[in-house]
XYZ file of C-alpha atoms in Angstrom:
576
model
C 10.403 -14.998 -37.872
C 9.519 -17.148 -40.740
C 7.678 -19.985 -42.116
C 7.985 -23.784 -41.327
C 7.958 -27.114 -43.179
C 9.551 -30.441 -42.191
C 11.129 -33.555 -43.685
C 11.752 -36.843 -41.868
C 15.355 -37.368 -40.953
C 17.925 -39.298 -42.852
C 21.189 -40.224 -41.184
C 23.130 -40.706 -44.397
C 25.957 -38.111 -44.663
C 25.611 -35.884 -47.734
C 27.653 -36.335 -50.765
C 30.151 -33.476 -51.276
C 28.490 -31.197 -53.951
C 30.157 -29.207 -56.522
C 31.213 -26.037 -54.663
C 32.224 -23.959 -57.638
C 30.416 -20.889 -58.284
C 28.462 -20.794 -61.727
C 30.667 -19.932 -64.655
C 28.746 -16.666 -65.128
C 28.892 -15.605 -61.559
C 30.364 -12.198 -60.783
C 33.651 -12.014 -58.924
C 33.124 -12.840 -55.160
C 33.271 -9.978 -52.893
C 33.671 -11.684 -49.534
C 35.756 -9.137 -47.702
C 34.690 -5.665 -46.871
C 35.579 -6.608 -43.380
C 39.154 -7.024 -44.244
C 40.249 -3.846 -42.571
C 38.351 -4.735 -39.349
C 40.570 -6.275 -36.468
C 38.309 -9.050 -34.898
C 38.672 -9.840 -31.301
C 38.526 -13.374 -30.095
C 35.898 -12.606 -27.507
C 32.148 -11.943 -28.437
C 31.781 -8.135 -28.601
C 29.520 -5.516 -30.066
C 31.977 -4.243 -32.496
C 32.596 -7.387 -34.324
C 28.915 -8.377 -34.309
C 27.983 -4.908 -35.810
C 30.692 -5.323 -38.452
C 29.296 -8.731 -39.668
C 25.844 -7.284 -39.855
C 26.922 -4.181 -41.561
C 28.578 -6.178 -44.292
C 25.871 -8.858 -44.787
C 23.050 -6.183 -44.723
C 24.694 -3.782 -46.971
C 23.241 -2.714 -50.330
C 26.248 -4.345 -51.908
C 24.787 -7.783 -50.948
C 21.362 -6.833 -52.507
C 19.212 -8.424 -49.954
C 20.735 -11.954 -49.907
C 18.294 -13.633 -52.259
C 18.861 -17.249 -53.015
C 20.250 -17.689 -56.590
C 21.173 -13.982 -56.898
C 24.384 -12.052 -57.060
C 23.740 -11.415 -53.379
C 23.918 -15.109 -52.581
C 27.347 -15.347 -54.109
C 28.687 -12.567 -52.033
C 27.025 -13.896 -48.953
C 28.402 -17.457 -49.113
C 31.923 -16.249 -50.185
C 31.790 -13.888 -47.063
C 30.847 -16.759 -44.852
C 33.488 -19.022 -46.288
C 36.047 -16.320 -45.754
C 35.141 -15.803 -42.153
C 35.105 -19.537 -41.437
C 38.588 -19.954 -42.848
C 39.846 -16.857 -41.112
C 38.869 -18.647 -37.834
C 40.587 -21.794 -38.924
C 37.458 -23.944 -39.088
C 37.419 -26.986 -41.290
C 34.863 -27.396 -44.234
C 31.618 -28.977 -42.834
C 30.523 -31.015 -45.788
C 33.489 -33.263 -46.776
C 36.107 -30.975 -48.327
C 33.698 -28.205 -49.070
C 32.000 -25.428 -46.882
C 28.986 -25.551 -49.145
C 26.070 -27.981 -49.316
C 24.123 -27.476 -52.604
C 20.503 -27.252 -52.051
C 18.461 -28.014 -55.227
C 15.544 -25.625 -55.758
C 12.798 -24.885 -58.248
C 12.004 -21.176 -58.792
C 8.483 -20.394 -59.581
C 7.365 -16.837 -60.578
C 3.748 -16.487 -61.022
C 2.311 -14.018 -63.520
C 1.086 -11.083 -61.216
C -1.567 -10.202 -63.872
C -3.296 -13.470 -62.704
C -6.821 -13.062 -61.436
C -8.958 -15.326 -59.424
C -12.355 -15.567 -61.151
C -15.423 -16.635 -58.995
C -18.986 -17.605 -59.777
C -21.057 -16.590 -57.010
C -24.551 -17.907 -57.302
C -24.198 -17.328 -60.990
C -22.776 -13.762 -60.667
C -19.146 -13.279 -61.720
C -16.551 -11.834 -59.403
C -12.879 -11.241 -59.926
C -10.125 -11.026 -57.342
C -6.979 -9.326 -58.296
C -3.495 -10.460 -57.473
C -1.698 -8.553 -54.681
C -4.671 -6.433 -53.681
C -7.321 -9.112 -53.049
C -5.373 -12.425 -53.162
C -2.110 -14.187 -53.791
C -1.863 -17.630 -55.261
C 1.025 -19.784 -56.510
C 1.809 -23.348 -57.305
C 4.340 -25.704 -56.010
C 3.883 -28.288 -58.928
C 6.817 -26.938 -60.973
C 4.515 -26.687 -63.934
C 4.432 -23.566 -66.123
C 0.641 -23.465 -66.405
C -1.947 -24.769 -63.818
C -5.583 -24.390 -64.536
C -8.443 -24.606 -62.113
C -11.847 -24.563 -63.781
C -15.143 -24.109 -61.938
C -13.898 -25.730 -58.680
C -16.559 -25.820 -55.960
C -15.785 -23.829 -52.835
C -15.987 -25.465 -49.453
C -15.480 -23.611 -46.145
C -13.518 -26.055 -43.857
C -13.113 -23.934 -40.780
C -9.460 -24.197 -39.693
C -8.665 -27.078 -41.989
C -7.324 -29.271 -39.222
C -7.261 -32.969 -38.923
C -6.070 -33.883 -35.444
C -7.108 -37.269 -34.183
C -5.287 -36.841 -30.924
C -7.513 -33.803 -30.487
C -10.637 -35.668 -31.613
C -10.969 -32.864 -34.292
C -11.498 -33.149 -37.993
C -12.602 -30.293 -40.032
C -12.885 -32.587 -43.084
C -15.118 -35.221 -41.514
C -18.194 -35.926 -43.683
C -17.100 -33.923 -46.684
C -15.305 -34.849 -50.018
C -13.000 -32.024 -51.136
C -11.267 -33.835 -53.983
C -10.994 -31.513 -56.798
C -12.475 -28.624 -54.781
C -11.131 -25.451 -53.524
C -11.096 -25.185 -49.588
C -11.397 -21.921 -47.838
C -9.503 -22.016 -44.460
C -9.014 -19.797 -41.416
C -5.565 -19.075 -40.124
C -4.289 -20.231 -36.759
C -5.964 -22.695 -34.330
C -9.556 -23.377 -33.282
C -8.793 -22.084 -29.844
C -7.411 -18.637 -30.954
C -10.302 -16.655 -32.178
C -12.598 -18.344 -29.784
C -10.385 -17.647 -26.816
C -11.195 -21.134 -25.553
C -8.251 -22.431 -23.596
C -9.743 -26.006 -23.844
C -9.313 -26.183 -27.574
C -5.718 -27.295 -28.670
C -3.500 -24.946 -26.595
C -5.782 -21.902 -26.451
C -4.056 -18.898 -27.734
C -0.768 -20.641 -28.148
C -0.403 -21.720 -31.769
C 0.282 -25.380 -32.518
C 1.565 -26.626 -35.820
C -1.950 -27.148 -36.916
C -2.376 -23.335 -36.891
C 0.435 -22.771 -39.420
C -0.298 -22.002 -42.915
C 2.093 -24.589 -44.036
C 0.156 -27.375 -42.360
C -3.108 -26.235 -43.721
C -1.832 -26.467 -47.240
C -0.296 -29.791 -46.597
C -3.566 -31.327 -45.118
C -5.545 -29.773 -47.893
C -3.317 -31.672 -50.398
C -3.764 -34.919 -48.410
C -7.399 -34.451 -48.550
C -7.248 -34.240 -52.416
C -8.231 -30.552 -52.765
C -7.272 -28.911 -56.021
C -6.841 -25.537 -54.347
C -6.690 -23.912 -50.835
C -7.261 -20.424 -49.857
C -6.385 -19.025 -46.409
C -8.430 -16.046 -45.106
C -5.961 -13.596 -43.639
C -6.525 -11.574 -40.547
C -3.766 -9.630 -38.815
C -4.172 -11.118 -35.421
C -4.381 -14.769 -36.549
C -1.541 -14.562 -38.815
C 0.367 -12.258 -36.569
C 1.296 -9.928 -39.542
C -0.441 -7.740 -41.911
C -1.477 -8.306 -45.520
C 1.659 -6.494 -46.769
C 3.856 -9.276 -45.296
C 1.825 -11.880 -47.214
C 1.659 -9.743 -50.335
C 5.603 -9.224 -50.171
C 6.286 -12.903 -49.328
C 4.110 -14.418 -52.116
C 4.825 -12.055 -55.016
C 7.815 -12.578 -57.416
C 10.046 -15.565 -57.336
C 9.145 -18.402 -54.935
C 11.436 -21.119 -54.118
C 10.876 -24.867 -53.320
C 12.573 -28.238 -53.138
C 12.121 -30.464 -56.193
C 9.355 -32.887 -55.612
C 11.913 -35.765 -55.629
C 13.449 -34.255 -52.631
C 10.199 -33.663 -50.846
C 7.590 -36.402 -50.470
C 4.903 -34.278 -49.016
C 1.704 -33.902 -51.087
C 1.365 -30.670 -52.996
C -1.540 -28.511 -54.039
C -1.994 -27.437 -57.689
C -2.964 -24.014 -56.492
C -2.595 -22.453 -53.012
C -2.702 -19.054 -51.635
C -4.364 -16.267 -49.513
C -7.219 -14.015 -49.694
C -7.645 -10.853 -47.708
C -10.145 -10.671 -44.957
C -12.304 -7.977 -46.692
C -12.404 -10.208 -49.943
C -13.484 -13.168 -47.850
C -16.024 -11.165 -45.946
C -17.663 -9.723 -49.107
C -17.638 -13.195 -50.887
C -19.160 -14.950 -47.893
C -21.666 -12.094 -47.425
C -22.841 -12.563 -50.992
C -23.421 -16.342 -50.149
C -25.498 -15.514 -47.095
C -22.823 -16.253 -44.772
C -21.381 -13.970 -42.079
C -17.566 -14.273 -41.499
C -17.785 -13.413 -37.786
C -20.329 -16.199 -37.233
C -18.237 -18.625 -39.107
C -15.173 -17.848 -36.960
C -17.471 -18.755 -33.916
C -18.803 -21.891 -35.482
C -15.479 -23.173 -36.655
C -14.011 -22.748 -33.079
C -16.473 -25.202 -31.595
C -16.183 -28.962 -31.564
C -18.373 -30.716 -33.917
C -17.994 -28.094 -36.671
C -19.168 -29.351 -40.011
C -17.598 -28.065 -43.304
C -19.921 -25.847 -45.331
C -20.186 -26.326 -49.149
C -20.451 -22.803 -50.708
C -22.666 -21.862 -53.787
C -19.536 -20.527 -55.550
C -16.939 -21.835 -58.055
C -13.402 -20.740 -58.563
C -11.408 -20.643 -61.777
C -7.829 -19.538 -62.402
C -5.331 -19.818 -65.195
C -1.965 -19.633 -63.329
C 0.869 -19.037 -65.685
C 4.411 -19.116 -63.992
C 7.966 -19.041 -65.100
C 9.797 -22.117 -63.898
C 13.455 -22.644 -63.516
C 15.615 -25.161 -61.785
C 18.423 -23.661 -59.806
C 20.334 -24.359 -56.626
C 21.382 -22.487 -53.444
C 23.806 -23.284 -50.915
C 23.974 -23.963 -47.204
C 27.356 -22.893 -45.721
C 28.829 -25.319 -43.204
C 31.931 -25.195 -41.070
C 33.278 -27.444 -38.489
C 35.427 -27.383 -35.301
C 36.618 -30.889 -34.432
C 36.227 -32.064 -30.851
C 39.358 -33.040 -29.016
C 37.889 -36.201 -27.343
C 34.593 -37.139 -29.118
C 34.756 -35.601 -32.665
C 31.936 -37.806 -34.027
C 29.474 -36.044 -31.700
C 28.406 -32.493 -32.623
C 26.579 -29.465 -31.287
C 24.974 -27.423 -34.141
C 24.725 -23.596 -34.226
C 22.572 -22.357 -37.028
C 21.125 -19.218 -38.494
C 19.583 -18.636 -42.016
C 21.534 -16.275 -44.274
C 18.918 -15.489 -46.932
C 16.323 -12.712 -47.183
C 14.060 -11.197 -49.671
C 16.501 -9.656 -52.281
C 16.340 -6.674 -54.492
C 12.913 -5.887 -55.799
C 13.669 -3.934 -58.830
C 10.176 -3.373 -60.090
C 11.311 -3.830 -63.621
C 9.449 -6.989 -64.599
C 11.522 -9.461 -62.630
C 12.451 -9.521 -58.935
C 15.460 -10.960 -57.331
C 14.318 -12.853 -54.283
C 10.532 -12.776 -53.692
C 7.908 -10.245 -52.645
C 6.194 -7.267 -54.059
C 8.750 -4.590 -55.174
C 8.162 -1.086 -54.415
C 9.575 0.066 -57.681
C 12.030 2.858 -58.262
C 9.488 5.687 -58.665
C 10.657 8.634 -56.543
C 13.863 6.868 -55.363
C 11.964 4.180 -53.269
C 14.177 1.712 -51.730
C 13.982 -1.579 -53.483
C 16.580 -3.595 -51.379
C 15.253 -5.645 -48.594
C 18.603 -5.788 -46.582
C 17.304 -8.094 -43.758
C 19.670 -6.623 -41.121
C 17.761 -8.080 -38.141
C 16.256 -10.801 -40.150
C 18.750 -12.456 -40.280
C 22.199 -10.973 -40.747
C 21.908 -10.576 -36.991
C 21.641 -14.454 -36.467
C 24.421 -15.125 -38.914
C 26.622 -12.568 -37.240
C 25.814 -14.245 -33.943
C 26.975 -17.704 -35.042
C 30.093 -16.101 -36.432
C 30.815 -14.482 -33.067
C 30.117 -17.860 -31.264
C 32.427 -19.672 -33.694
C 35.229 -17.226 -33.049
C 34.715 -17.748 -29.246
C 35.003 -21.620 -29.790
C 37.968 -21.343 -32.055
C 39.821 -19.430 -29.228
C 38.669 -21.679 -26.314
C 41.221 -23.137 -24.115
C 41.041 -26.034 -23.525
C 39.257 -26.882 -26.745
C 35.952 -28.500 -26.614
C 35.643 -32.360 -26.384
C 32.817 -32.633 -28.875
C 32.686 -31.057 -32.302
C 30.986 -27.837 -33.140
C 29.134 -27.486 -36.432
C 28.173 -23.821 -37.693
C 25.419 -24.016 -40.313
C 24.116 -21.049 -42.225
C 21.150 -22.277 -44.093
C 19.447 -20.874 -47.263
C 15.801 -20.681 -48.214
C 14.415 -20.011 -44.822
C 12.119 -17.348 -46.108
C 10.649 -19.862 -48.691
C 9.630 -22.289 -46.035
C 12.741 -23.528 -44.102
C 14.041 -25.267 -47.255
C 17.730 -25.123 -46.506
C 17.371 -26.676 -43.090
C 14.813 -29.105 -44.355
C 17.382 -30.316 -46.964
C 20.084 -30.560 -44.272
C 18.045 -32.641 -41.999
C 17.401 -34.969 -44.933
C 21.194 -35.083 -45.716
C 23.002 -34.242 -42.520
C 26.896 -33.857 -42.432
C 26.882 -35.261 -38.975
C 24.320 -38.091 -38.299
C 21.281 -36.843 -36.535
C 21.676 -39.341 -33.728
C 25.233 -38.028 -33.231
C 23.926 -34.518 -33.197
C 23.633 -33.598 -29.494
C 21.574 -30.467 -29.851
C 20.699 -27.634 -32.199
C 20.884 -23.884 -31.140
C 19.137 -21.550 -33.429
C 19.668 -17.799 -33.809
C 17.110 -15.787 -35.678
C 16.357 -12.070 -35.472
C 18.450 -11.014 -32.498
C 17.032 -8.074 -30.528
C 19.154 -5.047 -30.656
C 17.292 -3.040 -28.014
C 19.567 -3.285 -25.038
C 19.986 -5.545 -22.013
C 16.976 -7.300 -20.642
C 16.188 -8.710 -17.214
C 14.658 -11.813 -18.924
C 15.395 -14.397 -21.711
C 12.666 -15.419 -23.975
C 12.551 -19.215 -24.887
C 10.409 -19.651 -28.010
C 8.499 -22.890 -27.347
C 9.254 -22.748 -23.642
C 8.935 -25.898 -21.810
C 10.119 -28.094 -24.478
C 13.511 -29.628 -23.751
C 16.371 -30.321 -21.187
C 18.360 -27.572 -22.952
C 16.350 -25.003 -21.035
C 17.848 -26.450 -17.780
C 21.229 -25.613 -18.949
C 20.246 -22.106 -20.128
C 18.449 -21.450 -16.867
C 21.668 -22.128 -14.802
C 23.441 -19.593 -17.146
C 20.618 -17.043 -17.148
C 20.551 -17.324 -13.389
C 24.287 -16.293 -13.326
C 23.299 -13.242 -15.450
C 20.514 -12.282 -13.100
C 17.820 -13.096 -15.760
C 14.732 -15.234 -15.754
C 13.469 -17.500 -18.533
C 9.953 -17.343 -19.817
C 7.825 -18.127 -22.894
C 7.481 -15.648 -25.707
C 5.032 -12.984 -25.209
C 2.779 -13.830 -28.033
C 2.721 -17.738 -28.366
C -0.466 -17.434 -30.636
C 2.000 -16.090 -33.277
C 3.634 -19.546 -33.676
C 7.234 -18.349 -33.866
C 8.290 -21.899 -32.813
C 7.154 -23.302 -36.144
C 8.576 -20.402 -38.209
C 12.390 -20.807 -37.903
C 14.869 -23.505 -38.849
C 15.242 -25.393 -35.577
C 11.662 -26.858 -36.231
C 12.994 -29.308 -38.899
C 15.494 -30.652 -36.383
C 12.820 -30.804 -33.806
C 10.515 -32.779 -35.941
C 13.290 -35.265 -36.651
C 13.857 -35.606 -32.763
C 17.040 -33.480 -32.245
C 16.661 -31.264 -29.120
C 16.619 -27.600 -30.245
C 16.764 -24.384 -28.440
C 15.558 -21.021 -29.892
C 16.076 -18.360 -27.419
C 16.828 -14.609 -27.399
C 16.760 -11.586 -25.178
C 13.311 -10.711 -23.713
C 11.553 -7.435 -23.582
C 11.772 -6.396 -19.867
C 14.649 -3.983 -20.547
C 16.909 -2.586 -17.975
C 16.106 0.719 -19.492
C 12.458 1.272 -19.759
C 11.080 -2.030 -18.618
C 8.537 -4.126 -20.522
C 6.782 -1.051 -21.940
C 9.806 0.000 -23.688
C 10.721 -3.561 -24.869
C 7.300 -4.312 -26.151
C 7.061 -1.010 -27.907
C 10.315 -1.715 -29.628
C 9.261 -5.112 -30.787
C 5.990 -3.924 -32.234
C 7.739 -1.050 -33.953
C 10.094 -3.562 -35.656
C 7.148 -5.815 -36.615
C 5.059 -2.932 -38.110
C 7.817 -0.934 -39.700
C 10.819 -3.068 -40.686
C 9.945 -6.765 -40.667
C 10.055 -8.000 -44.379
C 10.416 -4.347 -45.403
C 13.375 -2.411 -46.963
C 13.607 -0.540 -43.621
C 15.221 -3.629 -42.048
C 18.745 -2.008 -42.369
C 21.923 -1.805 -40.232
C 21.733 1.063 -37.709
C 24.982 2.188 -36.065
C 22.907 3.451 -33.138
C 21.508 0.010 -32.162
C 22.057 -0.961 -28.462
C 24.109 -4.105 -28.742
C 25.072 -4.822 -25.082
C 22.033 -7.042 -24.852
C 23.005 -9.064 -27.894
C 26.527 -9.585 -26.497
C 24.804 -10.951 -23.231
C 22.508 -13.154 -25.291
C 25.444 -14.600 -27.288
C 27.619 -15.166 -24.295
C 24.702 -17.203 -22.867
C 24.058 -19.322 -25.979
C 27.772 -19.877 -26.434
C 27.929 -21.065 -22.768
C 25.045 -23.637 -23.477
C 27.135 -25.098 -26.266
C 30.300 -24.951 -24.083
C 28.654 -27.150 -21.392
C 27.306 -29.598 -23.901
C 30.670 -29.703 -25.699
C 32.562 -30.335 -22.533
C 30.563 -33.179 -21.086
C 28.723 -36.476 -22.061
C 25.207 -35.277 -21.605
C 22.539 -36.131 -24.178
C 19.685 -33.872 -23.506
C 16.173 -35.012 -24.362
C 12.784 -33.425 -24.907
C 10.749 -33.114 -21.656
C 8.379 -35.883 -20.834
C 5.080 -35.402 -22.706
C 6.692 -33.218 -25.400
C 5.431 -33.983 -28.952
C 9.040 -34.524 -30.294
C 10.287 -36.934 -27.376
C 9.148 -40.099 -29.189
C 10.987 -39.061 -32.378
C 14.092 -38.452 -30.179
C 13.929 -41.737 -28.551
C 13.391 -43.522 -31.921
C 16.462 -41.556 -33.404
C 18.764 -42.520 -30.636
C 17.778 -46.330 -30.694
C 18.771 -46.408 -34.500
C 22.274 -47.332 -35.459
C 24.352 -44.372 -36.601
C 24.983 -44.394 -40.503
């Protein structure tokens, strides 16, 4: 569950970074699991132990650049060493990821001139804004507002919301999701199934390519697939980004979101009806609408250059060690929001009044995925005979900030991408019991699904797409950076047709997590979790890698998939 950006692949192995902790770092605490006797087989007790440690208050929500990061990466290094795995980045288990930390002043307001009448939107309640420029102060003065529908420029779809309008220096107002979503028109894009054009990341990128000075996305719960509190939590406090030199994509001076209520009132004051605009923007031939309003903001931010770390371990293959299967999961979460003038991590803190919980522990998102790759790594380390191909276990940072750790890895892979057979991603594992089904996010994408289907058949389970493809989960997790580079990627987890309670119970549990724990302090380890389903899922995902590591198959994307051309080009290039 997360956000997505992408960088084109570079097959040059990364230089070994300085793996030492900062001089002022606290003493590492890698081992509250030292008294736990781990089993070589994938099992619930070991999985639970890893999650319990990683999601403990001691790890403070695992924010990049925090004390929690130091404890997390040291714990992962200790576990990989315990398994006898080699460092995965030269002689280091760490890959340094440079980052710029930007913390916007939350007293910032967005000032509007609406037909000559002043209006003001408050940070957090009405809007959130930030900058990716790395500048301590960015000013937007009397920038004309333009409503550009869904903000999509897709030549292959014969769709361009920017046609006939010049938005250079202006502020574009954009709807979230795809044109086919709100209109319920299956003939537009992929209907309710979100494409990359529906992601907020794409919309900001395209606005920057068009020369806009600022972009504001109109939030709605259904289109975004989460409430305003998630936007507020994710955009408040410290934000992380790669330095501009490591990311050639264009950047907006100011970007952010406005609430649906704020947008509705603003447009109403301009003689526009938001509901009617949804309808108009969801039809071919929509033309952007200049608005009789101007936006101004004086955005001050604290800027600091820091670094975080991916953690990488390697198990050499016995016969073809230069070829590797990658298992990955992001270790970072939102940190500890102290409410005392500075947050570790990012998001709106709840403060300490009344003893409110300020630690975003991230047990399911994504201590569960990290625990999963540790369990799979343990199984491979004990496998007899050993795998023919190498296994790479990559726990990336900065996923919550836009998939930045995986983005950096794809640009600086420690195994060339055209020697990377496949990527298997674990993110937010279900802890609700065994299911009759297996959800493949982005179902119908690659030949990896053929391997998984055989394994799922043996478990008496069926594969299917995610229940809410309109939510765009395929573009919100780290495998997406590999997919854009052409590497076949699998993102699969237990479904919601539970053995106990069926789909009604499964969907209820998923909605309960989304509404009450996702990106909230309540995402904590619970000893009462039903983990038999996770064990079954991990067995299946381990088996996919076991098949690939034991043969010479090079899976591809299915014919017609958007990433197949990138894969074919990647495999035609000489390895570096």
